[in-house]
Amino acid sequence: MSLLKTLTPEQAGFLVELPLLLNSSMTLDTSLDTALRYLRAQLSAESVTLVLGFPPQRVFECWTICSGEHELNKQNSSIKEGGLIEEVLNTRRAASRIQVHEPGESATCSGLEYCVPLVARETKVIGVFQTRWLERDSTPTNNEQRYLEHISRQFAVSLYTFLLFRQLRKTNNLLSTINRKKEDMITVIQHELNTPINLIQNSIELLTSKSTDDAMRAKISETLSRAFERISRVSRQLKEASLVATEGVVVERESCLLYTSPSP
C-alpha cells in the first residue's frame, strides 16, 4: 500500500513541506522548533526529541519539545548506556520500549518510547528521532512506523548537509587560524634574520674599506661572530619546530627535589 494512501492530508502535506522548512533561510533552531512542535501535535505525543551527532561520539546535540512547554529545549547530552537511543544507534534499526514507573510511586502508569535512526546516504547514521507517549502500552501501528521512518529520512538528508557545512566552516576557520599564525611566524623570522644580516652587510663594507685598522677589524670580527650565532639560533629553533610538527612532543615524567627555604 502506498504511504500517501495511509496518511491524512495534513500528514502528507507536512511530509512534503518538511525539506523546504529545514532548508529555508531560518536558523536551524527556528526550523526545528517549528517542525518538532508540529510533529508532537500531529502524533499526540508527550514529547519529541531530535538527537544529532556522529557516532561513536558520546555527547550529542538534542532538541526537545514537550507537552505544555512553550520553548524548544536545546542541550548537549550524553547518550545513556543501555538506553533505547544507544541501541538504535548501534543497530541502525527502529525500536520501541514500554516504560513502567517504578513500584512505590503514587500511581503506576506506562508509557511508550519509539526511536528511529537518522540515516543519511543509506549507511551514515547521524542521530535518532525519538517520540514518547504517556499512558500507552502498545507499539506504534504500521502506519505510524512508516510515517515516522519517512519523517526521519527527511530529517537525515537535510541535517546531514547542515552537519557537513558546519564541519566545513570549522575546518575553514581552523585553516584561517593556522594561516594567520604562519604569517605571524614568518614576520618574526624575518625580523630575527634581518638584524644579523644587516650587521653582516655593514661589517663587510667596513672590512673592504682601506681606512679600517686592526682594532676595528677585531671589533668587526666579534660583530660577525654574534650575527652568526644569532642566525644559527634561529636555524636551530626552526629545526626544533619542524620536529615538533612532524614527530610530536613526548612528555616524560621525572622525579625532582624541591628546595624548601629554612624557617626563620
PDB file of C-alpha atoms in Angstrom:
ATOM      1  CA  MET A   1       0.000   0.000   0.000  1.00  0.00           C
ATOM      2  CA  SER A   2       1.301   3.466  -0.902  1.00  0.00           C
ATOM      3  CA  LEU A   3       2.393   5.584   2.038  1.00  0.00           C
ATOM      4  CA  LEU A   4       0.332   8.560   0.875  1.00  0.00           C
ATOM      5  CA  LYS A   5      -2.833   6.442   0.986  1.00  0.00           C
ATOM      6  CA  THR A   6      -2.275   5.746   4.679  1.00  0.00           C
ATOM      7  CA  LEU A   7      -1.692   9.393   5.647  1.00  0.00           C
ATOM      8  CA  THR A   8      -4.098  12.147   6.437  1.00  0.00           C
ATOM      9  CA  PRO A   9      -3.919  15.163   4.116  1.00  0.00           C
ATOM     10  CA  GLU A  10      -2.280  17.082   6.971  1.00  0.00           C
ATOM     11  CA  GLN A  11       0.441  14.444   7.415  1.00  0.00           C
ATOM     12  CA  ALA A  12       1.078  14.170   3.672  1.00  0.00           C
ATOM     13  CA  GLY A  13       1.369  17.943   3.375  1.00  0.00           C
ATOM     14  CA  PHE A  14       3.843  18.137   6.247  1.00  0.00           C
ATOM     15  CA  LEU A  15       5.952  15.328   4.785  1.00  0.00           C
ATOM     16  CA  VAL A  16       6.264  17.339   1.568  1.00  0.00           C
ATOM     17  CA  GLU A  17       6.939  20.664   3.298  1.00  0.00           C
ATOM     18  CA  LEU A  18       9.496  19.391   5.850  1.00  0.00           C
ATOM     19  CA  PRO A  19      12.537  19.531   3.492  1.00  0.00           C
ATOM     20  CA  LEU A  20      11.614  23.087   2.481  1.00  0.00           C
ATOM     21  CA  LEU A  21      11.340  24.070   6.132  1.00  0.00           C
ATOM     22  CA  LEU A  22      14.682  22.537   7.120  1.00  0.00           C
ATOM     23  CA  ASN A  23      16.487  24.100   4.143  1.00  0.00           C
ATOM     24  CA  SER A  24      14.907  27.523   4.489  1.00  0.00           C
ATOM     25  CA  SER A  25      16.747  30.712   5.415  1.00  0.00           C
ATOM     26  CA  MET A  26      15.670  30.350   9.044  1.00  0.00           C
ATOM     27  CA  THR A  27      18.176  29.261  11.674  1.00  0.00           C
ATOM     28  CA  LEU A  28      18.328  25.570  12.498  1.00  0.00           C
ATOM     29  CA  ASP A  29      16.831  26.127  15.947  1.00  0.00           C
ATOM     30  CA  THR A  30      13.876  28.032  14.496  1.00  0.00           C
ATOM     31  CA  SER A  31      13.278  25.390  11.814  1.00  0.00           C
ATOM     32  CA  LEU A  32      13.449  22.534  14.332  1.00  0.00           C
ATOM     33  CA  ASP A  33      11.197  24.372  16.767  1.00  0.00           C
ATOM     34  CA  THR A  34       8.515  24.674  14.101  1.00  0.00           C
ATOM     35  CA  ALA A  35       8.929  21.099  12.835  1.00  0.00           C
ATOM     36  CA  LEU A  36       9.076  19.368  16.219  1.00  0.00           C
ATOM     37  CA  ARG A  37       6.207  21.375  17.667  1.00  0.00           C
ATOM     38  CA  TYR A  38       4.026  20.445  14.690  1.00  0.00           C
ATOM     39  CA  LEU A  39       5.040  16.777  14.844  1.00  0.00           C
ATOM     40  CA  ARG A  40       4.321  16.474  18.567  1.00  0.00           C
ATOM     41  CA  ALA A  41       0.804  17.801  17.999  1.00  0.00           C
ATOM     42  CA  GLN A  42       0.291  15.518  14.994  1.00  0.00           C
ATOM     43  CA  LEU A  43       1.384  12.415  16.881  1.00  0.00           C
ATOM     44  CA  SER A  44      -0.417  13.376  20.124  1.00  0.00           C
ATOM     45  CA  ALA A  45       2.878  12.644  21.878  1.00  0.00           C
ATOM     46  CA  GLU A  46       4.124  13.769  25.247  1.00  0.00           C
ATOM     47  CA  SER A  47       7.449  14.789  23.684  1.00  0.00           C
ATOM     48  CA  VAL A  48       9.533  14.514  20.535  1.00  0.00           C
ATOM     49  CA  THR A  49      13.316  14.748  20.525  1.00  0.00           C
ATOM     50  CA  LEU A  50      15.870  15.058  17.771  1.00  0.00           C
ATOM     51  CA  VAL A  51      19.300  13.695  18.699  1.00  0.00           C
ATOM     52  CA  LEU A  52      22.036  14.787  16.327  1.00  0.00           C
ATOM     53  CA  GLY A  53      25.695  13.785  16.091  1.00  0.00           C
ATOM     54  CA  PHE A  54      28.167  11.360  14.596  1.00  0.00           C
ATOM     55  CA  PRO A  55      28.713   8.066  16.457  1.00  0.00           C
ATOM     56  CA  PRO A  56      30.876   6.831  18.154  1.00  0.00           C
ATOM     57  CA  GLN A  57      30.908  10.162  19.999  1.00  0.00           C
ATOM     58  CA  ARG A  58      29.030  10.029  23.300  1.00  0.00           C
ATOM     59  CA  VAL A  59      27.789  13.630  23.511  1.00  0.00           C
ATOM     60  CA  PHE A  60      25.039  14.644  21.089  1.00  0.00           C
ATOM     61  CA  GLU A  61      23.037  17.785  20.390  1.00  0.00           C
ATOM     62  CA  CYS A  62      19.435  17.316  21.495  1.00  0.00           C
ATOM     63  CA  TRP A  63      16.337  19.358  20.660  1.00  0.00           C
ATOM     64  CA  THR A  64      13.143  18.524  22.570  1.00  0.00           C
ATOM     65  CA  ILE A  65       9.557  19.774  22.567  1.00  0.00           C
ATOM     66  CA  CYS A  66       7.402  18.601  25.475  1.00  0.00           C
ATOM     67  CA  SER A  67       3.674  18.909  26.054  1.00  0.00           C
ATOM     68  CA  GLY A  68       2.821  22.108  27.900  1.00  0.00           C
ATOM     69  CA  GLU A  69       6.193  23.765  27.236  1.00  0.00           C
ATOM     70  CA  HIS A  70       6.361  26.869  25.075  1.00  0.00           C
ATOM     71  CA  GLU A  71      10.069  26.861  24.264  1.00  0.00           C
ATOM     72  CA  LEU A  72      12.346  24.448  22.462  1.00  0.00           C
ATOM     73  CA  ASN A  73      14.772  22.767  24.858  1.00  0.00           C
ATOM     74  CA  LYS A  74      18.237  22.507  23.332  1.00  0.00           C
ATOM     75  CA  GLN A  75      21.197  20.950  25.112  1.00  0.00           C
ATOM     76  CA  ASN A  76      24.247  18.783  24.675  1.00  0.00           C
ATOM     77  CA  SER A  77      23.618  15.453  26.340  1.00  0.00           C
ATOM     78  CA  SER A  78      25.445  12.170  26.841  1.00  0.00           C
ATOM     79  CA  ILE A  79      23.812   9.038  25.492  1.00  0.00           C
ATOM     80  CA  LYS A  80      22.654   6.760  28.295  1.00  0.00           C
ATOM     81  CA  GLU A  81      24.392   3.397  28.238  1.00  0.00           C
ATOM     82  CA  GLY A  82      21.934   0.578  27.662  1.00  0.00           C
ATOM     83  CA  GLY A  83      19.211   3.022  26.670  1.00  0.00           C
ATOM     84  CA  LEU A  84      16.992   2.776  23.635  1.00  0.00           C
ATOM     85  CA  ILE A  85      18.816   5.564  21.786  1.00  0.00           C
ATOM     86  CA  GLU A  86      22.137   3.750  22.125  1.00  0.00           C
ATOM     87  CA  GLU A  87      20.513   0.534  20.874  1.00  0.00           C
ATOM     88  CA  VAL A  88      19.105   2.277  17.793  1.00  0.00           C
ATOM     89  CA  LEU A  89      22.440   3.978  17.044  1.00  0.00           C
ATOM     90  CA  ASN A  90      24.239   0.630  17.217  1.00  0.00           C
ATOM     91  CA  THR A  91      21.700  -1.493  15.308  1.00  0.00           C
ATOM     92  CA  ARG A  92      20.595   1.237  12.862  1.00  0.00           C
ATOM     93  CA  ARG A  93      17.065  -0.074  13.220  1.00  0.00           C
ATOM     94  CA  ALA A  94      13.937   1.485  14.725  1.00  0.00           C
ATOM     95  CA  ALA A  95      12.954   0.133  18.129  1.00  0.00           C
ATOM     96  CA  SER A  96      10.363   0.731  20.843  1.00  0.00           C
ATOM     97  CA  ARG A  97      10.297   0.245  24.584  1.00  0.00           C
ATOM     98  CA  ILE A  98       7.429   0.355  27.052  1.00  0.00           C
ATOM     99  CA  GLN A  99       8.331   2.205  30.224  1.00  0.00           C
ATOM    100  CA  VAL A 100       6.690   1.480  33.561  1.00  0.00           C
ATOM    101  CA  HIS A 101       7.025   3.671  36.627  1.00  0.00           C
ATOM    102  CA  GLU A 102       8.963   2.117  39.459  1.00  0.00           C
ATOM    103  CA  PRO A 103       6.893   0.440  42.216  1.00  0.00           C
ATOM    104  CA  GLY A 104       6.223   2.612  45.219  1.00  0.00           C
ATOM    105  CA  GLU A 105       5.179   5.715  43.318  1.00  0.00           C
ATOM    106  CA  SER A 106       1.783   7.234  43.919  1.00  0.00           C
ATOM    107  CA  ALA A 107       0.440   5.940  40.630  1.00  0.00           C
ATOM    108  CA  THR A 108       1.522   3.165  38.300  1.00  0.00           C
ATOM    109  CA  CYS A 109       1.316   4.143  34.660  1.00  0.00           C
ATOM    110  CA  SER A 110       3.045   3.143  31.464  1.00  0.00           C
ATOM    111  CA  GLY A 111       4.448   4.984  28.512  1.00  0.00           C
ATOM    112  CA  LEU A 112       5.926   4.202  25.120  1.00  0.00           C
ATOM    113  CA  GLU A 113       9.239   5.324  23.695  1.00  0.00           C
ATOM    114  CA  TYR A 114       9.882   4.858  19.973  1.00  0.00           C
ATOM    115  CA  CYS A 115      13.185   5.716  18.285  1.00  0.00           C
ATOM    116  CA  VAL A 116      14.061   5.808  14.593  1.00  0.00           C
ATOM    117  CA  PRO A 117      17.664   6.227  13.342  1.00  0.00           C
ATOM    118  CA  LEU A 118      18.544   9.180  11.147  1.00  0.00           C
ATOM    119  CA  VAL A 119      20.351   7.531   8.252  1.00  0.00           C
ATOM    120  CA  ALA A 120      21.893   9.651   5.503  1.00  0.00           C
ATOM    121  CA  ARG A 121      23.271   8.258   2.249  1.00  0.00           C
ATOM    122  CA  GLU A 122      21.916   4.813   3.177  1.00  0.00           C
ATOM    123  CA  THR A 123      24.657   3.986   5.696  1.00  0.00           C
ATOM    124  CA  LYS A 124      25.637   7.162   7.589  1.00  0.00           C
ATOM    125  CA  VAL A 125      23.906   7.313  10.992  1.00  0.00           C
ATOM    126  CA  ILE A 126      23.788  10.909  12.241  1.00  0.00           C
ATOM    127  CA  GLY A 127      21.337  10.633  15.117  1.00  0.00           C
ATOM    128  CA  VAL A 128      17.924   9.479  16.294  1.00  0.00           C
ATOM    129  CA  PHE A 129      14.362  10.782  16.215  1.00  0.00           C
ATOM    130  CA  GLN A 130      12.610   9.903  19.470  1.00  0.00           C
ATOM    131  CA  THR A 131       8.874  10.017  20.267  1.00  0.00           C
ATOM    132  CA  ARG A 132       7.382   9.487  23.730  1.00  0.00           C
ATOM    133  CA  TRP A 133       3.765   8.801  24.614  1.00  0.00           C
ATOM    134  CA  LEU A 134       2.309   8.622  28.109  1.00  0.00           C
ATOM    135  CA  GLU A 135      -0.388   6.154  29.154  1.00  0.00           C
ATOM    136  CA  ARG A 136       0.345   3.971  26.158  1.00  0.00           C
ATOM    137  CA  ASP A 137       1.414   0.341  26.343  1.00  0.00           C
ATOM    138  CA  SER A 138       1.157  -0.694  22.707  1.00  0.00           C
ATOM    139  CA  THR A 139       3.762  -0.337  19.978  1.00  0.00           C
ATOM    140  CA  PRO A 140       3.167   2.149  17.140  1.00  0.00           C
ATOM    141  CA  THR A 141       0.914   0.969  14.360  1.00  0.00           C
ATOM    142  CA  ASN A 142       2.400   0.084  10.994  1.00  0.00           C
ATOM    143  CA  ASN A 143       1.170   3.378   9.556  1.00  0.00           C
ATOM    144  CA  GLU A 144       2.751   5.318  12.430  1.00  0.00           C
ATOM    145  CA  GLN A 145       6.029   3.469  11.992  1.00  0.00           C
ATOM    146  CA  ARG A 146       6.140   4.116   8.250  1.00  0.00           C
ATOM    147  CA  TYR A 147       5.290   7.780   8.743  1.00  0.00           C
ATOM    148  CA  LEU A 148       7.997   8.252  11.391  1.00  0.00           C
ATOM    149  CA  GLU A 149      10.562   6.456   9.228  1.00  0.00           C
ATOM    150  CA  HIS A 150       9.835   8.791   6.317  1.00  0.00           C
ATOM    151  CA  ILE A 151       9.992  11.803   8.628  1.00  0.00           C
ATOM    152  CA  SER A 152      13.371  10.583   9.889  1.00  0.00           C
ATOM    153  CA  ARG A 153      14.686  10.246   6.335  1.00  0.00           C
ATOM    154  CA  GLN A 154      13.714  13.823   5.591  1.00  0.00           C
ATOM    155  CA  PHE A 155      15.453  14.981   8.766  1.00  0.00           C
ATOM    156  CA  ALA A 156      18.556  12.916   7.955  1.00  0.00           C
ATOM    157  CA  VAL A 157      19.023  14.249   4.411  1.00  0.00           C
ATOM    158  CA  SER A 158      18.680  17.907   5.392  1.00  0.00           C
ATOM    159  CA  LEU A 159      20.604  17.712   8.663  1.00  0.00           C
ATOM    160  CA  TYR A 160      23.469  15.741   7.142  1.00  0.00           C
ATOM    161  CA  THR A 161      24.003  18.619   4.729  1.00  0.00           C
ATOM    162  CA  PHE A 162      23.866  21.031   7.683  1.00  0.00           C
ATOM    163  CA  LEU A 163      26.484  18.990   9.577  1.00  0.00           C
ATOM    164  CA  LEU A 164      28.777  18.905   6.552  1.00  0.00           C
ATOM    165  CA  PHE A 165      28.561  22.675   6.077  1.00  0.00           C
ATOM    166  CA  ARG A 166      29.164  23.259   9.780  1.00  0.00           C
ATOM    167  CA  GLN A 167      32.212  20.979   9.700  1.00  0.00           C
ATOM    168  CA  LEU A 168      33.415  22.828   6.595  1.00  0.00           C
ATOM    169  CA  ARG A 169      33.102  26.164   8.422  1.00  0.00           C
ATOM    170  CA  LYS A 170      35.065  24.804  11.395  1.00  0.00           C
ATOM    171  CA  THR A 171      37.761  23.487   9.062  1.00  0.00           C
ATOM    172  CA  ASN A 172      37.968  26.798   7.205  1.00  0.00           C
ATOM    173  CA  ASN A 173      38.206  28.711  10.491  1.00  0.00           C
ATOM    174  CA  LEU A 174      40.966  26.372  11.653  1.00  0.00           C
ATOM    175  CA  LEU A 175      42.852  26.792   8.389  1.00  0.00           C
ATOM    176  CA  SER A 176      42.478  30.575   8.637  1.00  0.00           C
ATOM    177  CA  THR A 177      43.901  30.491  12.171  1.00  0.00           C
ATOM    178  CA  ILE A 178      46.800  28.311  11.058  1.00  0.00           C
ATOM    179  CA  ASN A 179      47.496  30.582   8.103  1.00  0.00           C
ATOM    180  CA  ARG A 180      47.446  33.676  10.335  1.00  0.00           C
ATOM    181  CA  LYS A 181      49.873  32.064  12.782  1.00  0.00           C
ATOM    182  CA  LYS A 182      52.087  31.042   9.877  1.00  0.00           C
ATOM    183  CA  GLU A 183      52.192  34.636   8.640  1.00  0.00           C
ATOM    184  CA  ASP A 184      52.989  35.865  12.165  1.00  0.00           C
ATOM    185  CA  MET A 185      55.793  33.328  12.396  1.00  0.00           C
ATOM    186  CA  ILE A 186      57.219  34.405   9.035  1.00  0.00           C
ATOM    187  CA  THR A 187      57.172  38.029  10.225  1.00  0.00           C
ATOM    188  CA  VAL A 188      59.056  37.105  13.413  1.00  0.00           C
ATOM    189  CA  ILE A 189      61.610  35.022  11.499  1.00  0.00           C
ATOM    190  CA  GLN A 190      62.108  37.833   9.001  1.00  0.00           C
ATOM    191  CA  HIS A 191      62.792  40.257  11.846  1.00  0.00           C
ATOM    192  CA  GLU A 192      65.158  37.808  13.579  1.00  0.00           C
ATOM    193  CA  LEU A 193      67.143  37.318  10.372  1.00  0.00           C
ATOM    194  CA  ASN A 194      67.157  40.916   9.160  1.00  0.00           C
ATOM    195  CA  THR A 195      69.127  42.169  12.162  1.00  0.00           C
ATOM    196  CA  PRO A 196      72.156  39.848  11.783  1.00  0.00           C
ATOM    197  CA  ILE A 197      72.030  40.158   8.002  1.00  0.00           C
ATOM    198  CA  ASN A 198      72.265  43.941   8.277  1.00  0.00           C
ATOM    199  CA  LEU A 199      75.168  43.543  10.717  1.00  0.00           C
ATOM    200  CA  ILE A 200      76.968  41.262   8.281  1.00  0.00           C
ATOM    201  CA  GLN A 201      76.358  43.625   5.387  1.00  0.00           C
ATOM    202  CA  ASN A 202      77.695  46.624   7.319  1.00  0.00           C
ATOM    203  CA  SER A 203      80.664  44.608   8.546  1.00  0.00           C
ATOM    204  CA  ILE A 204      81.589  43.574   5.011  1.00  0.00           C
ATOM    205  CA  GLU A 205      81.533  47.217   3.920  1.00  0.00           C
ATOM    206  CA  LEU A 206      83.864  48.161   6.781  1.00  0.00           C
ATOM    207  CA  LEU A 207      86.219  45.257   6.119  1.00  0.00           C
ATOM    208  CA  THR A 208      86.628  46.311   2.489  1.00  0.00           C
ATOM    209  CA  SER A 209      87.415  49.878   3.495  1.00  0.00           C
ATOM    210  CA  LYS A 210      91.100  50.820   3.407  1.00  0.00           C
ATOM    211  CA  SER A 211      90.662  53.077   6.431  1.00  0.00           C
ATOM    212  CA  THR A 212      89.766  50.166   8.747  1.00  0.00           C
ATOM    213  CA  ASP A 213      92.602  49.454  11.175  1.00  0.00           C
ATOM    214  CA  ASP A 214      93.384  46.236  13.070  1.00  0.00           C
ATOM    215  CA  ALA A 215      91.471  47.249  16.224  1.00  0.00           C
ATOM    216  CA  MET A 216      88.355  47.958  14.174  1.00  0.00           C
ATOM    217  CA  ARG A 217      88.776  44.644  12.346  1.00  0.00           C
ATOM    218  CA  ALA A 218      88.806  42.848  15.708  1.00  0.00           C
ATOM    219  CA  LYS A 219      85.514  44.511  16.692  1.00  0.00           C
ATOM    220  CA  ILE A 220      84.047  43.656  13.320  1.00  0.00           C
ATOM    221  CA  SER A 221      85.075  40.042  13.838  1.00  0.00           C
ATOM    222  CA  GLU A 222      83.182  39.980  17.154  1.00  0.00           C
ATOM    223  CA  THR A 223      80.133  41.516  15.478  1.00  0.00           C
ATOM    224  CA  LEU A 224      80.204  38.881  12.738  1.00  0.00           C
ATOM    225  CA  SER A 225      80.521  36.146  15.359  1.00  0.00           C
ATOM    226  CA  ARG A 226      77.422  37.439  17.192  1.00  0.00           C
ATOM    227  CA  ALA A 227      75.481  37.693  13.939  1.00  0.00           C
ATOM    228  CA  PHE A 228      76.461  34.141  13.007  1.00  0.00           C
ATOM    229  CA  GLU A 229      75.364  32.876  16.434  1.00  0.00           C
ATOM    230  CA  ARG A 230      72.014  34.613  16.098  1.00  0.00           C
ATOM    231  CA  ILE A 231      71.383  33.100  12.673  1.00  0.00           C
ATOM    232  CA  SER A 232      72.421  29.684  13.994  1.00  0.00           C
ATOM    233  CA  ARG A 233      69.983  30.025  16.913  1.00  0.00           C
ATOM    234  CA  VAL A 234      67.103  30.870  14.579  1.00  0.00           C
ATOM    235  CA  SER A 235      68.055  27.881  12.406  1.00  0.00           C
ATOM    236  CA  ARG A 236      68.022  25.542  15.430  1.00  0.00           C
ATOM    237  CA  GLN A 237      64.654  26.868  16.562  1.00  0.00           C
ATOM    238  CA  LEU A 238      63.181  26.307  13.108  1.00  0.00           C
ATOM    239  CA  LYS A 239      64.530  22.766  13.085  1.00  0.00           C
ATOM    240  CA  GLU A 240      63.047  22.077  16.538  1.00  0.00           C
ATOM    241  CA  ALA A 241      59.687  23.491  15.466  1.00  0.00           C
ATOM    242  CA  SER A 242      59.759  21.261  12.390  1.00  0.00           C
ATOM    243  CA  LEU A 243      60.444  18.190  14.550  1.00  0.00           C
ATOM    244  CA  VAL A 244      57.561  19.057  16.857  1.00  0.00           C
ATOM    245  CA  ALA A 245      55.223  19.393  13.874  1.00  0.00           C
ATOM    246  CA  THR A 246      56.271  16.076  12.308  1.00  0.00           C
ATOM    247  CA  GLU A 247      57.091  13.881  15.302  1.00  0.00           C
ATOM    248  CA  GLY A 248      55.057  15.444  18.109  1.00  0.00           C
ATOM    249  CA  VAL A 249      56.082  16.139  21.679  1.00  0.00           C
ATOM    250  CA  VAL A 250      56.966  13.430  24.160  1.00  0.00           C
ATOM    251  CA  VAL A 251      56.193  14.300  27.773  1.00  0.00           C
ATOM    252  CA  GLU A 252      58.288  12.356  30.265  1.00  0.00           C
ATOM    253  CA  ARG A 253      57.708  12.195  33.981  1.00  0.00           C
ATOM    254  CA  GLU A 254      60.712  12.560  36.271  1.00  0.00           C
ATOM    255  CA  SER A 255      61.235  12.893  39.987  1.00  0.00           C
ATOM    256  CA  CYS A 256      62.788  16.083  41.237  1.00  0.00           C
ATOM    257  CA  LEU A 257      63.792  17.668  44.533  1.00  0.00           C
ATOM    258  CA  LEU A 258      62.114  20.901  45.544  1.00  0.00           C
ATOM    259  CA  TYR A 259      64.113  23.369  47.583  1.00  0.00           C
ATOM    260  CA  THR A 260      62.406  24.449  50.770  1.00  0.00           C
ATOM    261  CA  SER A 261      63.763  27.568  52.418  1.00  0.00           C
ATOM    262  CA  PRO A 262      64.610  27.070  56.076  1.00  0.00           C
ATOM    263  CA  SER A 263      62.193  28.550  58.546  1.00  0.00           C
ATOM    264  CA  PRO A 264      63.475  31.677  60.278  1.00  0.00           C
TER     265      PRO A 264
END
